[in-house]
XYZ file of C-alpha atoms in Angstrom:
425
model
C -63.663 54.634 152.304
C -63.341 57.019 149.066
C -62.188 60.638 150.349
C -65.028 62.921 150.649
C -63.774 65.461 147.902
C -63.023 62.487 145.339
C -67.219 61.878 145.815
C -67.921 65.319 145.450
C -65.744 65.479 141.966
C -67.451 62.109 141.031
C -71.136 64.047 141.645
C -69.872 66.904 139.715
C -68.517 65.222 136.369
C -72.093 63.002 136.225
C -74.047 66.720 136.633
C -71.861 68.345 133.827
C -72.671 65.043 131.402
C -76.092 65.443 132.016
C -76.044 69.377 131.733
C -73.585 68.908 128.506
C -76.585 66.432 127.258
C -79.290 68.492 127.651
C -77.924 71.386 126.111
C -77.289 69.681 123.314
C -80.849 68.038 122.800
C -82.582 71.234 123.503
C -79.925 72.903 120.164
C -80.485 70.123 117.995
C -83.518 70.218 115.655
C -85.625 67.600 115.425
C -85.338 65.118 112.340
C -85.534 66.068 108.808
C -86.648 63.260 106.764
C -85.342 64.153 103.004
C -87.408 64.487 100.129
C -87.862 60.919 98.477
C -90.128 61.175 95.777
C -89.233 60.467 92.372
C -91.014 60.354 88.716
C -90.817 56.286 89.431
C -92.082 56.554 93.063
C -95.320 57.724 92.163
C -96.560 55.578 89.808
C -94.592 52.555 90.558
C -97.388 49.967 88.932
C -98.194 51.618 85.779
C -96.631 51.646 82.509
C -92.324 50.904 82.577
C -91.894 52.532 79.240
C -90.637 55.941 80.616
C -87.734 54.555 82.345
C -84.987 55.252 80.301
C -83.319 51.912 78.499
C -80.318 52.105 80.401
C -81.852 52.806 83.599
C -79.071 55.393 84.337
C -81.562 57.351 86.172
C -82.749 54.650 88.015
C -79.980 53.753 89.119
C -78.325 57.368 90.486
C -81.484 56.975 92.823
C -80.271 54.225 94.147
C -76.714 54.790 94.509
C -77.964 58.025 96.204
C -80.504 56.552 98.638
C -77.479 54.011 99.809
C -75.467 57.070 100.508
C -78.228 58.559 102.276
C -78.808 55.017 104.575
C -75.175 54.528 105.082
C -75.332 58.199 106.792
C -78.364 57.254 108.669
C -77.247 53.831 109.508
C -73.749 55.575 111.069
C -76.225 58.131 113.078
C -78.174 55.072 114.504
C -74.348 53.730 115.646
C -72.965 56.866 116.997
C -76.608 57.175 118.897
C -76.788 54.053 120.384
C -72.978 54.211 121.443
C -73.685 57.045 123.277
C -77.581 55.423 124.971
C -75.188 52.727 126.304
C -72.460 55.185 128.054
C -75.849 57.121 129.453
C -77.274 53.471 130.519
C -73.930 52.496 132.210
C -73.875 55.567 133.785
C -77.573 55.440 134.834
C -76.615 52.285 136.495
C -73.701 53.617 138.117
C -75.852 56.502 139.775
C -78.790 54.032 140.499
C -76.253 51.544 141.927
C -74.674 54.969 144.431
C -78.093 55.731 145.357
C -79.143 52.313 146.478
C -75.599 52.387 148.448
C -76.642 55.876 150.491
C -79.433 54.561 151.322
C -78.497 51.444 152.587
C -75.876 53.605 154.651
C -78.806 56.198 155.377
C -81.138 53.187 156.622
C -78.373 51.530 158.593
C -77.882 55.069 160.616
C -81.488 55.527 161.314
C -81.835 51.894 162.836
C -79.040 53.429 165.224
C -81.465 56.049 166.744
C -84.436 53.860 166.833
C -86.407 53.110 169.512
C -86.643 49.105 167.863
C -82.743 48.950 168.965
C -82.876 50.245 172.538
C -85.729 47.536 173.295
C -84.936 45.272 176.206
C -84.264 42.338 175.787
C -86.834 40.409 177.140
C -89.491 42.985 175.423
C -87.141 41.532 172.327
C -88.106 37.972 173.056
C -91.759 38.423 173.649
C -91.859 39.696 170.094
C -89.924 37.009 168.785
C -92.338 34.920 170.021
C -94.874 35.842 168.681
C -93.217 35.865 164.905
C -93.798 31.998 165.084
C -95.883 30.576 162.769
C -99.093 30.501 164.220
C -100.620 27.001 163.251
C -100.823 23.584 165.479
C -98.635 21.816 162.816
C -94.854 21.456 163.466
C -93.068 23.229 160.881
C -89.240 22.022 159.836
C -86.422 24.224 160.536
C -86.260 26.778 158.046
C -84.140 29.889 156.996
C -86.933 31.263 155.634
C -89.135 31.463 159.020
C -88.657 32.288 162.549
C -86.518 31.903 164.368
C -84.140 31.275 161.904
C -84.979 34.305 160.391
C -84.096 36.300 162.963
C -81.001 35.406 164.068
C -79.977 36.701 160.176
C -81.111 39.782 160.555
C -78.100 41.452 162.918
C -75.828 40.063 165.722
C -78.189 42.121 168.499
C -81.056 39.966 167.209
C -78.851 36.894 166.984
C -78.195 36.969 170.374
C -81.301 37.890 171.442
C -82.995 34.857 169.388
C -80.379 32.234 170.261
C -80.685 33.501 173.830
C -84.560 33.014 174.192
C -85.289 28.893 174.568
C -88.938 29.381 173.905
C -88.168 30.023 169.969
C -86.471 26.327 169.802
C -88.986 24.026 171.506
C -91.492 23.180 168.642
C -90.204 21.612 165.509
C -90.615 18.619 163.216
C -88.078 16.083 162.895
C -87.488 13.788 159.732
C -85.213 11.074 160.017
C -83.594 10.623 155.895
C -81.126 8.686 154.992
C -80.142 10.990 151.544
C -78.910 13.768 153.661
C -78.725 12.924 157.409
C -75.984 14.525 158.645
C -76.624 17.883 157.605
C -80.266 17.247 159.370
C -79.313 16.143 162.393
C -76.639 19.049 162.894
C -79.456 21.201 162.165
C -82.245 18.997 164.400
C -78.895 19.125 167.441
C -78.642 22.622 167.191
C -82.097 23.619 167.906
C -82.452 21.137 170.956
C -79.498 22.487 172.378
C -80.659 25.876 172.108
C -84.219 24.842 174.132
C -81.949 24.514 176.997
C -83.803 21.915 178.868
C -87.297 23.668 178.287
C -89.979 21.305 177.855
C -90.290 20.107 173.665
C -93.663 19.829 171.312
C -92.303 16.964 168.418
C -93.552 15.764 165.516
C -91.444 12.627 163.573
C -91.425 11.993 160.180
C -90.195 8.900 158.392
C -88.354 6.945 160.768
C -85.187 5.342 161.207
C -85.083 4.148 164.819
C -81.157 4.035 165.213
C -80.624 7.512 164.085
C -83.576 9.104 165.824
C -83.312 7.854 168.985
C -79.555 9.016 168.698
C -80.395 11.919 167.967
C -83.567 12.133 170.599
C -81.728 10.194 173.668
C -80.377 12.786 175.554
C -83.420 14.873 175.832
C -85.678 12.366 176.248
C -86.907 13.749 179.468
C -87.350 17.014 177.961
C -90.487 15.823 175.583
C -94.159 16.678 176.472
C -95.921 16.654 173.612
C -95.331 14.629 170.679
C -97.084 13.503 167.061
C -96.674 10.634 165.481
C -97.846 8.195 162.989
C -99.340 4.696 163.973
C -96.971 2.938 162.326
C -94.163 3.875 165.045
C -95.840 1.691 167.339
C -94.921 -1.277 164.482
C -91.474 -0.544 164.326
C -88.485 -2.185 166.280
C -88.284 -0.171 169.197
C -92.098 0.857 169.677
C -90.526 1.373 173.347
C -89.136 4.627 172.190
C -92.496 6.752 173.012
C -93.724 4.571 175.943
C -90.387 3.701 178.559
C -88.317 6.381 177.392
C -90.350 9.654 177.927
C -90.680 10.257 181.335
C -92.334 13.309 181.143
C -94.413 13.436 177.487
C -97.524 15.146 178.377
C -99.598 15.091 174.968
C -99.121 12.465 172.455
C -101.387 12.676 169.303
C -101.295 9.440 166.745
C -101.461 9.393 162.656
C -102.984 7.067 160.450
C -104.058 4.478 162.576
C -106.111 1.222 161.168
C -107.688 -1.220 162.723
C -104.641 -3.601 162.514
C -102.576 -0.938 164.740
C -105.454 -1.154 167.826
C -104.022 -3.669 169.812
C -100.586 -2.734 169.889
C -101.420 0.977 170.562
C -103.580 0.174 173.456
C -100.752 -2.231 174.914
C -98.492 0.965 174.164
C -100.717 3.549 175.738
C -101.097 1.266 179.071
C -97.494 1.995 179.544
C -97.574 5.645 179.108
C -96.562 7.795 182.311
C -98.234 9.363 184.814
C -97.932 12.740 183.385
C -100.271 12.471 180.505
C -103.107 14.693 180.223
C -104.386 14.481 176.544
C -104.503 11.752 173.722
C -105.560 12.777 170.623
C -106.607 10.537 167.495
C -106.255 12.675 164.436
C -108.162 11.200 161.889
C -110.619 9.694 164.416
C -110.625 6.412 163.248
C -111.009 3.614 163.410
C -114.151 3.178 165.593
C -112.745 2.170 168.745
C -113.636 -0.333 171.606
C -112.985 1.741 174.440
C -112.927 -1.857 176.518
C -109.300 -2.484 174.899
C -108.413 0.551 176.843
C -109.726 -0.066 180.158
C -107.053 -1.914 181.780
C -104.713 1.587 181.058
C -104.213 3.621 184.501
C -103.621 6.549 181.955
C -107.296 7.642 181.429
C -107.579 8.276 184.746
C -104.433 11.385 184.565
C -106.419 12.670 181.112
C -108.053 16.072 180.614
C -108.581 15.850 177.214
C -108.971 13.243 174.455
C -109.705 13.253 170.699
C -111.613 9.934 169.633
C -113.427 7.880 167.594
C -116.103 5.357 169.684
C -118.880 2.943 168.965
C -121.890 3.502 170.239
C -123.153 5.793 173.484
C -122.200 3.425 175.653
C -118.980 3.590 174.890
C -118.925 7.157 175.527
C -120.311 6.364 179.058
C -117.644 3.642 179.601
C -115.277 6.318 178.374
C -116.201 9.347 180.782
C -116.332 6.669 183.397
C -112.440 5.746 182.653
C -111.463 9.885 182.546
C -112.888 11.619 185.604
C -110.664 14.390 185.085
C -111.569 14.981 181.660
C -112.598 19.119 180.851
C -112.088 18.570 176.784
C -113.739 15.854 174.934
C -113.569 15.352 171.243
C -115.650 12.599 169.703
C -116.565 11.004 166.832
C -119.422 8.688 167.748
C -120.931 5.535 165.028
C -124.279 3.533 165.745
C -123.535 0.227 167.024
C -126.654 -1.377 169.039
C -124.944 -2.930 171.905
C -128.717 -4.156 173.195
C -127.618 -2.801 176.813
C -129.579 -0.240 178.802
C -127.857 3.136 179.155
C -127.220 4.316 183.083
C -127.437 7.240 184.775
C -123.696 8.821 184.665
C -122.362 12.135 186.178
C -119.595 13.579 185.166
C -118.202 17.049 187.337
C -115.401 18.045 185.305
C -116.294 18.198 181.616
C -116.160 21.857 180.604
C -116.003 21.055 176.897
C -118.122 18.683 174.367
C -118.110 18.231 170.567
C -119.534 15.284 168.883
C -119.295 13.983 164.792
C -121.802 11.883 164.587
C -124.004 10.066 161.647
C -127.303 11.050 160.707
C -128.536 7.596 161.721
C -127.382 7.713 165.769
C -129.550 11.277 166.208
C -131.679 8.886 168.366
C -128.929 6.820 170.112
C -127.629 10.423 171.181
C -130.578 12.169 172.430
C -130.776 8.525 175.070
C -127.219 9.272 175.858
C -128.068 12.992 176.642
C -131.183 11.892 178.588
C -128.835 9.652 180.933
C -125.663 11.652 181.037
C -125.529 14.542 184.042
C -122.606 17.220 182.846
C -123.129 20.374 185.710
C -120.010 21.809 184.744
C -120.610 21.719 180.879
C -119.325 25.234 179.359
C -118.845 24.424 175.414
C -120.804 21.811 173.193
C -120.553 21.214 169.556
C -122.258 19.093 166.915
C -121.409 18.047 163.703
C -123.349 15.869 161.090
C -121.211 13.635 159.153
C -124.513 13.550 156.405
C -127.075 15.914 155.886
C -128.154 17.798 158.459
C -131.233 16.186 160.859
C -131.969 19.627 162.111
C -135.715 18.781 163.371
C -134.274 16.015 164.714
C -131.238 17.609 166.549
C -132.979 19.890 168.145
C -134.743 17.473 169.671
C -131.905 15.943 170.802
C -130.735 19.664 172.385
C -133.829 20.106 173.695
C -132.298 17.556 176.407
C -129.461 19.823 177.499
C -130.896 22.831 179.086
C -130.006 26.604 179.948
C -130.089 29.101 181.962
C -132.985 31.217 182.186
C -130.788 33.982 183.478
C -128.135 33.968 180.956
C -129.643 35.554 177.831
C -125.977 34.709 175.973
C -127.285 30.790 175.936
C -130.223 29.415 173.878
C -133.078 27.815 175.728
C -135.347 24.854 175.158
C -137.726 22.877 176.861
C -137.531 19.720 178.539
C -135.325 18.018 181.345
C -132.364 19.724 182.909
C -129.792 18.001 182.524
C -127.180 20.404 182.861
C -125.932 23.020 185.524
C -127.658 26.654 185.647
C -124.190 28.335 183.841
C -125.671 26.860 180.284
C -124.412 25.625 177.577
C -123.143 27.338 174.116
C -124.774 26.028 171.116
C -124.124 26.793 167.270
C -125.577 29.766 166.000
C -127.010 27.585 163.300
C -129.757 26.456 166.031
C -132.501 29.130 165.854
């Protein structure tokens, strides 16, 4: 640290330069550009015959305007010699300033109330500086919690210390820079200290992943994952060695993939409670599925289906299921729709084709849902609205709820309603 008087002397001599300056400017008179004309300069186009044969003339103007650049040109030397000094100097000054008020900055963060937070008011903010989107991000530096744990050691701690801020992340298993990766991949799952882990794998190399995965294997609930997993060598990796996975959500699947996914899914624990098929579809035959004990732990599925009878089928395989996500396609199976109720479905939303507006307002007609909260509907084509309607016209309201929309015709659901679009007038 610089003694306090060798600052002060420092503060002084930069004043006095810029005093000295000043008074020197406001002395100085501005400018004089000399007198250039000449008898030539006027009239430099016209008639050459009154320049003297030798030129002498001529050329005393000349020698005399190079004596009067050379003295100009030193001026412009000497001035911008000096401009440099003044812009080092400026730099110097801006360069203390930024310094006092880093210092100034660092001092106030000492008295503020941000420091003296507890620390699990701390963690409750860090969590909610995670990126707030479904997709699993990669580790960064850039984003929580990395982030914070760069910001001061109080915050390190306090960041490294919380579990919650390590649990979600995607891995990528590469062979161009592995090691560095999985360092980075091992130091986050140690820091979720046996709290329960939301994964999403990348491209896959089923060696180093399940390394890298094996000893917290029991800590994964809810994982993505592209179809093609389930072709690799050890497809056994998400289905025997996961104990506890909770959610499992599937990429990319084709029609290829459907049998070895269902054989997969049949051997999924008891703890499941949602399945999820992101790009719903293929168009699935829900009797491939049957044989699975699994549908009957689910509370919420994401899927693609033929026909409404497979919807039926499918609500008779999930009895616990309060979240349904479908994606429905016409398929005439010829066979008579039956009477189904279903207690525990709080939430419905449909993608459907213009052309199964019919098939769907059959289904509705058969299907009892007293504990329906939420429904959605979504036209893959153009919207049938006459035709919809219709086929809401089947799920009624209650008249004592002026929140819900009403409409005529059979009730087929529970007096609490159901929630429609606003685009249904």
């Amino acid at each position: 640290m610089q003694p306090a008087c060798s600052n002060s002397n420092v503060s002084e001599s930069v004043s006095n330069i810029i005093g000295a300056l000043r008074d020197i400017l406001a002395r100085s008179p501005q400018v004089i550009i000399p007198v250039l004309e000449t008898p030539y300069s006027r009239f430099p186009n016209t008639d050459r015959s009154t320049v003297e044969p030798e030129g002498q003339s001529v050329i005393n103007i000349i020698a005399e305007r190079q004596q009067q650049l050379d003295a100009v040109m030193h001026e412009i030397s000497g001035l911008e010699a000096v401009m440099d000094s003044v812009k080092d100097l400026h730099q110097q000054v801006v360069k203390k300033k930024e310094k006092i008020t880093q210092s100034m900055n660092l001092h106030k963060g000492l008295v503020s109330a941000l420091w003296r937070l507890p620390t699990e008011v701390l963690s409750q903010i860090f969590n909610h500086c995670l990126t707030e989107t479904k997709m699993l991000l990669f580790p960064s530096t850039l984003k929580a919690p990395m982030l914070l744990t760069g910001i001061c050691r109080r915050w390190r701690e306090v960041a490294v210390g919380t579990p919650n801020l390590w649990c979600r992340f995607y891995v990528e298993a590469d062979d161009r820079d592995w090691e560095r990766a999985a360092l980075c991949y091992e130091l986050w799952l140690k820091r979720s200290r046996g709290r329960p882990l939301s994964l999403a794998l990348g491209h896959y190399h089923s060696t180093k992943l399940r390394d890298l995965l094996l000893p917290y294997m029991t800590h994964i609930t809810s994982l993505l994952l592209s179809a093609r997993f389930f072709q690799d060598e050890f497809p056994q990796l998400i289905v025997t060695d996961i104990p506890a996975l909770r959610e499992l959500a599937i990429l990319g699947m084709t029609h290829p993939d459907i049998p070895t996914i269902a054989r997969s899914i049949s051997r999924l624990p008891s703890t499941m409670r949602s399945i999820k098929f992101i790009d719903m579809e293929p168009f699935l035959d829900i009797h491939l599925f049957s044989f699975s004990p699994v549908w009957a732990h689910l509370t919420g599925v994401q899927i693609a289906v033929r026909g409404p009878n497979a919807v039926l089928h499918l609500l008779q395989l999930c009895p616990n299921l309060s979240s349904l996500t479908l994606r429905v396609k016409y398929y005439d199976q010829g066979e008579p729709l039956k009477a189904f109720t279903h207690t525990k479905l709080r939430s419905l939303h449909i993608f459907y084709d213009a052309l199964i507006t019919r098939p769907l307002s059959d289904l509705f007609n058969t299907l009892l849902l007293p504990n329906l909260r939420a429904f959605g509907a979504r036209c893959i084509r153009p919207w049938p609205h006459k035709n919809m309607k219709a086929v809401i016209g089947t799920v009624k309201v209650s008249p004592g709820d002026p929140d819900f929309r009403r409409s005529n015709g059979d009730n087929r659901c529970a007096a609490s309603g159901v929630r429609f679009p606003h685009s249904f007038p």
